[in-house]
Amino acid sequence: MTPSDPRGAIFLDPAAYADQAHWHAVAAGLRAQAPVLRIEEEGYTPFWAVTRHEDVFAVALDNEHFLNTRNSILAPDLQMEYLKSIGIEGETLIHMDGEEHAAHRGLANDWFRPRAVARRQEGIDAIADQFVDKFRQLDGNCDFAQDIAVPYTMRVIMSIFGVPAEDEPMMLKLTQGIFGAADPEYLGDLSDPMELLTDTIAQFDQYFGELTEDRRAHPTEDLATVIANGEVNGCPMDANARLWYYTIVATAGHDTTSFALSGGVEALLRRPEQVALLQSRPELVNNAVDEMIRWTSPVRHFLRYLTRPATLSGVEIPEGDRLLLSYPSANRDERMFDQPMEFDAARPNANRMVAFGGGEHFCLGSTFARRELRTILPRLLAAVDTIEVAGEAEWAQANFVGGVKHLPVAATFR
Ligand code: HEM
């Protein structure tokens, strides 16, 4: 890829995220020299990459001046047009603004409030215990990302969703088809990422269509029942919005959190003194989890569109233009974080990270994600005597949601 400014390739090229050292070096240069950089690349509507913490946060908080619209994820224009032409248009909370967004978010909001999530703690404890046991059964030798992080976060979210455990592998495949469409590992027999994407959406449609019928006929206490029977302004939710509601919970609900866990654990293991710190001061776990999320920033961007001209870091941007909010860059901003390229479980302001965004779209599942990580991390650290990285860690090639997808580890137990 050769965008108008070659530095823009770090936002466009999925493979660029797999080389984290290079990615962060380029982003640091942008924060210093061109914190709001216009990027033009053939096939893409131009956008401005926003890389400083202060700017990303300010834009996220101002939902009147900066809209999400139906195009809030970066993709080639042709791909968006093609999907639209075959009747596929994203309609998740992320694709909505204003009243439409508030009305849809209101449907599931109660499920994700801190008190509601706290009531799930016993269930999360039990699932975390199962996966620490699994780690023991594997003798501590495994691909931590695929054997522990992915299935653990999947089981937690599916347990509230109401999708049975036997369907989890399929959910996983579907998630990879949406988030990992650009990664050759997930393409399988298909040669074209678009084919994988449309195929995946069709499968989600069928699966969730059947789930809707079932939960309408036999309502239960799960989140799927809420979505199946959800009403917006007194009418049943539009079928497309319903499909995408399921889809965002099923995908955003585990892939993000599993990448925070696998990448956070990798960061810890590469710094044995941090493992020792957490083992001796378990009260640091909440802070360590925020540092893991800052460090990994599994969601790489969302887009915002200007309803009026704006000035960010001295750069004037006209009405109608679009911004790419770079969460991984904002979370390594030296203006906000001391020594941002260091992983520090005791970092005093780790909770200032913007990995969950902000404003009206602030991550619906943030309390869940934090709780999942806070539950399993101390159990793992209490169980192991030694633990280390035992091979190459591999990063997903994805410019939307990604992180460490393979992490060979070796552990001994107490
Ligand atoms: C470490 C894990 C996670 C990260 C880093 C993350 C990140 C994000 C980000 C950056 C946004 C957009 C915020 C904005 O536009 O300002 C978002 C929105 C969202 N997230 Fe998460 N997320 C995580 C876990 C979860 C989980 C566990 C769920 C559970 C279902 C979830 C569900 C959602 C939903 C439904 C939205 C859309 C909210 C809206 O537009 O109103 N996320 N997340």
XYZ file of C-alpha atoms and ligand atoms in Angstrom:
457
model
C 0.000 0.000 0.000
C 1.282 3.467 -0.877
C -0.982 6.060 0.699
C -0.368 9.783 0.128
C 1.804 9.737 3.236
C 3.497 6.333 3.603
C 3.079 6.519 7.384
C -0.648 6.084 6.800
C -0.023 2.436 5.887
C -0.002 1.548 9.591
C -3.752 2.205 9.718
C -4.635 0.622 6.395
C -2.523 -2.474 6.127
C -3.753 -5.304 8.371
C -0.266 -6.848 8.346
C 1.238 -3.634 9.770
C -0.362 -4.386 13.143
C 1.417 -7.736 13.293
C 4.755 -5.887 13.633
C 4.060 -4.023 16.851
C 7.510 -2.468 17.286
C 7.367 -0.896 13.848
C 3.722 0.105 14.260
C 4.354 1.915 17.534
C 7.532 3.584 16.267
C 5.620 5.083 13.335
C 2.695 6.100 15.570
C 5.086 7.836 18.015
C 6.513 9.809 15.089
C 3.028 10.851 14.045
C 2.090 11.974 17.554
C 5.207 14.162 17.597
C 5.127 15.550 14.059
C 1.706 15.044 12.493
C -0.824 14.197 15.207
C -3.745 14.741 12.839
C -2.613 13.414 9.485
C -4.701 13.408 6.319
C -4.399 10.093 4.535
C -5.407 9.501 0.952
C -5.172 6.022 -0.461
C -6.600 4.816 -3.724
C -9.887 3.064 -3.134
C -10.526 4.706 0.235
C -12.413 7.885 1.054
C -9.685 10.081 2.602
C -9.515 10.248 6.384
C -7.580 12.020 9.118
C -5.651 9.804 11.532
C -5.941 11.145 15.084
C -3.150 9.778 17.230
C -2.909 11.832 20.442
C -4.756 10.815 23.599
C -6.205 14.264 24.206
C -7.703 14.475 20.704
C -9.040 10.912 20.597
C -10.745 11.384 23.948
C -12.173 14.817 23.067
C -13.680 13.507 19.827
C -15.119 10.399 21.508
C -16.856 12.557 24.122
C -18.485 14.938 21.645
C -21.243 12.968 19.970
C -22.936 15.992 18.398
C -19.963 17.336 16.562
C -18.650 13.903 15.542
C -21.030 11.226 14.258
C -20.504 7.510 13.783
C -22.832 6.962 10.775
C -23.291 3.580 9.049
C -19.625 3.698 7.956
C -17.780 3.756 11.268
C -15.215 1.074 10.405
C -12.426 1.605 7.875
C -12.838 -0.479 4.723
C -12.225 -0.026 0.999
C -15.053 1.958 -0.635
C -15.683 -0.844 -3.129
C -16.178 -3.322 -0.312
C -18.747 -1.071 1.367
C -20.549 -0.522 -1.944
C -20.532 -4.218 -2.725
C -21.934 -5.169 0.681
C -24.631 -2.533 0.335
C -25.514 -3.762 -3.144
C -26.182 -7.262 -1.819
C -28.244 -5.900 1.049
C -25.666 -6.153 3.828
C -25.429 -3.001 5.893
C -23.942 -2.902 9.386
C -26.532 -1.731 11.878
C -24.906 -2.297 15.267
C -24.889 0.306 18.051
C -21.609 1.453 16.596
C -23.374 2.308 13.325
C -26.033 4.487 14.965
C -26.234 8.016 16.308
C -28.483 10.177 18.449
C -31.937 8.899 19.357
C -31.714 5.780 17.238
C -28.557 4.814 19.121
C -29.968 5.657 22.557
C -33.153 3.663 21.923
C -31.228 0.566 20.808
C -28.573 0.811 23.495
C -31.309 1.071 26.114
C -32.449 -2.453 25.254
C -29.416 -4.225 26.682
C -27.959 -1.496 28.875
C -29.267 -2.955 32.134
C -27.497 -6.231 31.415
C -24.134 -4.529 31.375
C -24.450 -2.203 34.366
C -21.855 -2.824 37.092
C -24.428 -4.223 39.526
C -25.860 -6.649 36.964
C -22.385 -7.790 35.990
C -21.448 -8.201 39.673
C -24.331 -10.663 40.054
C -22.577 -12.849 37.460
C -19.382 -13.093 39.511
C -20.043 -16.602 40.811
C -20.533 -17.899 37.276
C -17.380 -16.149 36.045
C -15.430 -17.607 39.004
C -16.562 -21.101 38.053
C -15.577 -20.662 34.402
C -12.187 -19.199 35.364
C -11.583 -22.186 37.655
C -12.415 -24.562 34.787
C -9.801 -22.931 32.585
C -7.095 -22.895 35.255
C -7.802 -26.621 35.648
C -7.523 -27.030 31.897
C -4.156 -25.239 32.003
C -3.002 -27.740 34.642
C -4.272 -30.676 32.579
C -2.214 -29.373 29.662
C 0.791 -29.452 32.040
C 1.183 -25.745 31.516
C 2.351 -26.370 27.936
C -0.054 -24.844 25.483
C -0.928 -22.043 23.130
C -2.229 -19.729 25.842
C -4.131 -17.603 23.328
C -6.056 -20.435 21.645
C -6.292 -22.903 24.534
C -7.157 -20.525 27.382
C -7.800 -16.878 26.438
C -10.152 -17.494 23.513
C -12.351 -20.261 24.958
C -12.489 -18.654 28.433
C -13.749 -15.292 27.207
C -16.065 -17.047 24.763
C -17.633 -19.191 27.484
C -18.235 -16.226 29.771
C -20.037 -14.147 27.152
C -21.990 -17.086 25.753
C -23.153 -18.022 29.254
C -25.008 -14.710 29.528
C -26.038 -14.741 25.914
C -27.635 -18.148 26.232
C -25.800 -19.829 23.336
C -25.065 -23.448 24.316
C -21.448 -24.536 24.823
C -21.595 -26.917 21.828
C -22.165 -23.954 19.481
C -19.118 -22.034 20.762
C -16.656 -23.353 18.140
C -19.021 -22.177 15.436
C -19.375 -18.760 17.099
C -15.616 -18.560 17.150
C -15.359 -19.325 13.460
C -17.971 -16.719 12.714
C -16.168 -14.083 14.781
C -12.933 -14.792 12.983
C -14.797 -14.480 9.697
C -15.851 -10.948 10.648
C -12.834 -9.580 12.532
C -10.101 -11.656 10.968
C -11.232 -11.651 7.345
C -7.899 -10.180 6.260
C -5.785 -12.734 8.125
C -4.673 -15.574 5.819
C -4.972 -18.043 8.722
C -8.739 -17.632 8.824
C -9.413 -17.711 5.093
C -9.453 -21.528 4.936
C -10.419 -22.745 1.466
C -11.624 -19.330 0.406
C -9.337 -17.091 -1.598
C -11.168 -13.845 -1.104
C -11.716 -12.070 2.248
C -15.010 -10.657 0.900
C -16.297 -14.164 0.311
C -15.417 -15.073 3.889
C -17.169 -11.967 5.176
C -20.411 -12.445 3.227
C -20.415 -16.175 3.960
C -19.996 -15.461 7.655
C -22.755 -12.871 7.755
C -25.129 -15.304 6.034
C -24.335 -17.946 8.656
C -24.868 -15.510 11.513
C -28.176 -14.535 9.906
C -29.375 -18.114 9.795
C -28.190 -19.013 13.293
C -29.623 -15.930 14.963
C -32.842 -16.162 12.960
C -33.442 -19.600 14.468
C -32.445 -18.325 17.916
C -34.987 -15.505 17.612
C -37.803 -17.886 16.769
C -36.858 -20.120 19.656
C -36.654 -17.302 22.236
C -39.921 -15.818 21.052
C -41.641 -19.160 21.505
C -39.771 -20.060 24.705
C -38.482 -16.943 26.474
C -35.754 -17.552 29.072
C -33.652 -15.386 31.368
C -30.843 -14.865 28.857
C -29.680 -11.907 26.787
C -30.750 -13.628 23.548
C -34.345 -13.466 24.826
C -34.002 -9.714 25.401
C -32.700 -9.183 21.870
C -35.241 -11.544 20.254
C -38.181 -9.773 21.877
C -36.656 -6.287 22.019
C -38.835 -3.321 21.127
C -37.629 0.064 20.000
C -40.085 2.935 20.462
C -42.900 0.451 20.972
C -42.240 -1.652 17.837
C -40.278 -4.891 17.445
C -36.674 -4.169 16.547
C -35.970 -4.085 12.822
C -34.719 -7.519 11.628
C -31.381 -6.181 10.389
C -30.722 -4.269 13.614
C -31.610 -7.420 15.553
C -29.145 -9.545 13.561
C -26.410 -6.994 14.172
C -27.269 -6.691 17.866
C -26.623 -10.395 18.299
C -23.557 -10.130 16.117
C -21.890 -7.318 18.049
C -22.398 -9.066 21.377
C -21.210 -12.402 19.964
C -18.104 -10.910 18.353
C -17.109 -7.827 20.387
C -18.017 -9.777 23.492
C -15.072 -12.141 23.382
C -12.508 -11.394 20.699
C -11.543 -8.049 22.243
C -11.261 -9.482 25.738
C -9.334 -12.556 24.639
C -6.789 -10.360 22.843
C -6.444 -8.211 25.980
C -5.776 -11.394 27.971
C -3.358 -13.079 25.552
C -1.407 -9.885 24.814
C -1.482 -8.802 28.461
C -0.151 -12.164 29.591
C 2.549 -12.023 26.921
C 3.608 -8.579 28.186
C 3.734 -9.890 31.748
C 5.698 -13.024 30.902
C 8.330 -11.060 29.057
C 8.898 -9.145 32.312
C 9.346 -11.713 35.089
C 9.697 -8.885 37.620
C 6.103 -7.855 36.800
C 4.878 -11.407 37.412
C 6.696 -11.388 40.751
C 5.234 -7.965 41.583
C 1.689 -9.194 40.998
C 2.293 -12.409 42.887
C 3.550 -10.454 45.903
C 0.951 -7.667 45.641
C -2.302 -9.257 44.406
C -4.162 -6.044 45.284
C -2.621 -4.576 42.107
C -4.703 -6.857 39.899
C -7.341 -4.280 38.896
C -4.673 -1.823 37.924
C -2.719 -4.536 36.103
C -5.814 -5.398 34.083
C -6.212 -1.776 32.962
C -2.537 -1.756 32.037
C -3.075 -4.942 29.995
C -5.948 -3.273 28.170
C -3.936 -0.074 27.625
C -1.015 -2.124 26.355
C -2.976 -4.312 23.969
C -5.714 -1.866 22.809
C -7.470 -4.691 20.923
C -9.859 -2.330 19.103
C -7.619 -0.481 16.685
C -9.941 2.244 15.510
C -13.391 3.647 14.954
C -14.298 6.436 12.554
C -16.133 9.692 13.262
C -17.637 12.200 10.783
C -17.631 15.963 11.369
C -20.994 17.758 11.485
C -19.155 21.126 11.623
C -15.577 22.198 10.980
C -13.193 21.388 13.852
C -9.633 22.111 14.920
C -7.594 19.343 16.508
C -3.962 19.836 17.569
C -3.966 22.996 15.466
C -5.170 21.255 12.304
C -8.380 22.568 10.725
C -10.683 19.877 9.433
C -13.704 20.672 7.250
C -17.292 19.579 7.857
C -18.099 16.148 6.430
C -14.535 14.831 6.662
C -13.835 11.738 8.678
C -11.455 10.947 11.504
C -9.848 7.653 12.428
C -9.493 7.472 16.212
C -6.357 5.445 16.867
C -6.812 3.887 20.307
C -3.470 1.987 20.305
C -1.619 5.216 19.565
C -3.567 7.282 22.116
C -2.764 4.638 24.716
C 0.977 5.051 24.142
C 0.872 8.844 24.156
C 3.829 10.179 26.094
C 1.795 13.302 26.935
C -0.533 11.161 29.043
C 1.569 8.167 30.118
C 5.032 8.237 31.593
C 7.301 5.842 29.695
C 4.376 4.600 27.615
C 6.395 1.850 25.927
C 6.952 0.179 29.298
C 4.433 -2.293 30.706
C 3.888 -1.361 34.351
C 1.248 -3.191 36.388
C 1.557 -0.447 39.034
C 1.203 2.456 36.569
C -0.631 5.128 38.585
C -2.883 6.313 35.749
C -3.439 3.078 33.801
C -7.183 3.742 34.069
C -6.815 6.822 31.847
C -6.450 4.532 28.846
C -9.012 5.064 26.077
C -9.183 1.479 24.824
C -12.935 1.445 25.574
C -13.579 4.734 23.770
C -15.749 7.336 25.473
C -18.988 9.297 25.321
C -22.288 7.748 24.258
C -20.603 4.821 22.525
C -18.360 3.984 25.492
C -17.904 0.221 25.398
C -21.070 -1.447 26.632
C -19.103 -4.481 27.836
C -16.224 -2.726 29.642
C -17.323 -3.845 33.110
C -17.640 -7.404 31.872
C -14.283 -7.342 30.138
C -12.505 -5.976 33.201
C -14.212 -8.469 35.492
C -13.308 -11.426 33.258
C -9.654 -10.455 33.304
C -9.650 -9.593 37.009
C -11.121 -13.006 37.747
C -8.741 -15.237 35.821
C -5.447 -13.365 36.229
C -4.979 -13.820 39.999
C -6.039 -17.471 39.725
C -3.410 -18.130 37.080
C -0.684 -16.340 38.988
C -1.554 -18.127 42.217
C -1.497 -21.512 40.457
C 1.870 -21.300 38.725
C 5.327 -21.635 40.172
C 7.092 -20.679 36.949
C 5.657 -19.495 33.658
C 7.379 -18.296 30.514
C 6.902 -17.700 26.804
C 8.021 -20.894 25.052
C 8.116 -19.885 21.370
C 7.184 -17.156 18.944
C 4.127 -15.101 19.797
C 2.114 -14.361 16.665
C -0.047 -11.300 16.081
C -3.238 -11.283 14.051
C -3.250 -9.379 10.777
C -6.228 -7.130 11.360
C -6.733 -3.381 11.300
C -9.973 -3.367 13.272
C -9.814 -5.854 16.167
C -6.679 -7.871 16.791
C -3.821 -8.898 19.042
C -1.738 -11.920 20.008
C -3.385 -14.922 18.355
C -0.772 -17.537 19.267
C 1.217 -17.563 22.492
C 3.162 -20.740 23.290
C 3.825 -20.915 27.033
C 5.422 -23.330 29.492
C 4.467 -23.340 33.157
C 5.075 -25.389 36.269
C 2.574 -25.444 39.089
C 2.842 -24.959 42.835
C -10.958 -5.459 26.428
C -12.119 -5.664 25.856
C -12.873 -4.637 25.054
C -12.410 -3.527 24.398
C -10.987 -3.014 24.298
C -13.565 -2.889 23.789
C -13.515 -1.714 23.064
C -14.616 -1.022 22.588
C -14.565 0.244 21.916
C -13.305 1.049 21.592
C -15.840 0.603 21.620
C -16.297 1.872 20.894
C -16.326 3.018 21.853
C -16.513 4.362 21.200
O -16.902 4.429 20.021
O -16.267 5.373 21.870
C -16.698 -0.467 22.086
C -18.066 -0.499 21.947
C -18.832 -1.594 22.253
N -18.434 -2.743 22.921
Fe -16.583 -3.136 23.579
N -14.674 -3.635 24.065
C -14.304 -4.708 24.841
C -15.130 -5.688 25.360
C -16.473 -5.795 25.130
C -17.345 -6.811 25.660
C -16.930 -7.921 26.633
C -18.573 -6.591 25.178
C -19.768 -7.425 25.530
C -20.809 -7.589 24.874
C -18.495 -5.397 24.314
C -19.555 -4.841 23.621
C -19.512 -3.595 23.020
C -20.673 -2.958 22.396
C -22.077 -3.558 22.287
C -20.241 -1.711 21.921
C -21.071 -0.651 21.179
C -21.507 0.413 22.153
C -22.206 1.582 21.502
O -21.930 1.929 20.350
O -23.077 2.151 22.185
N -17.209 -4.945 24.318
N -15.932 -1.442 22.696
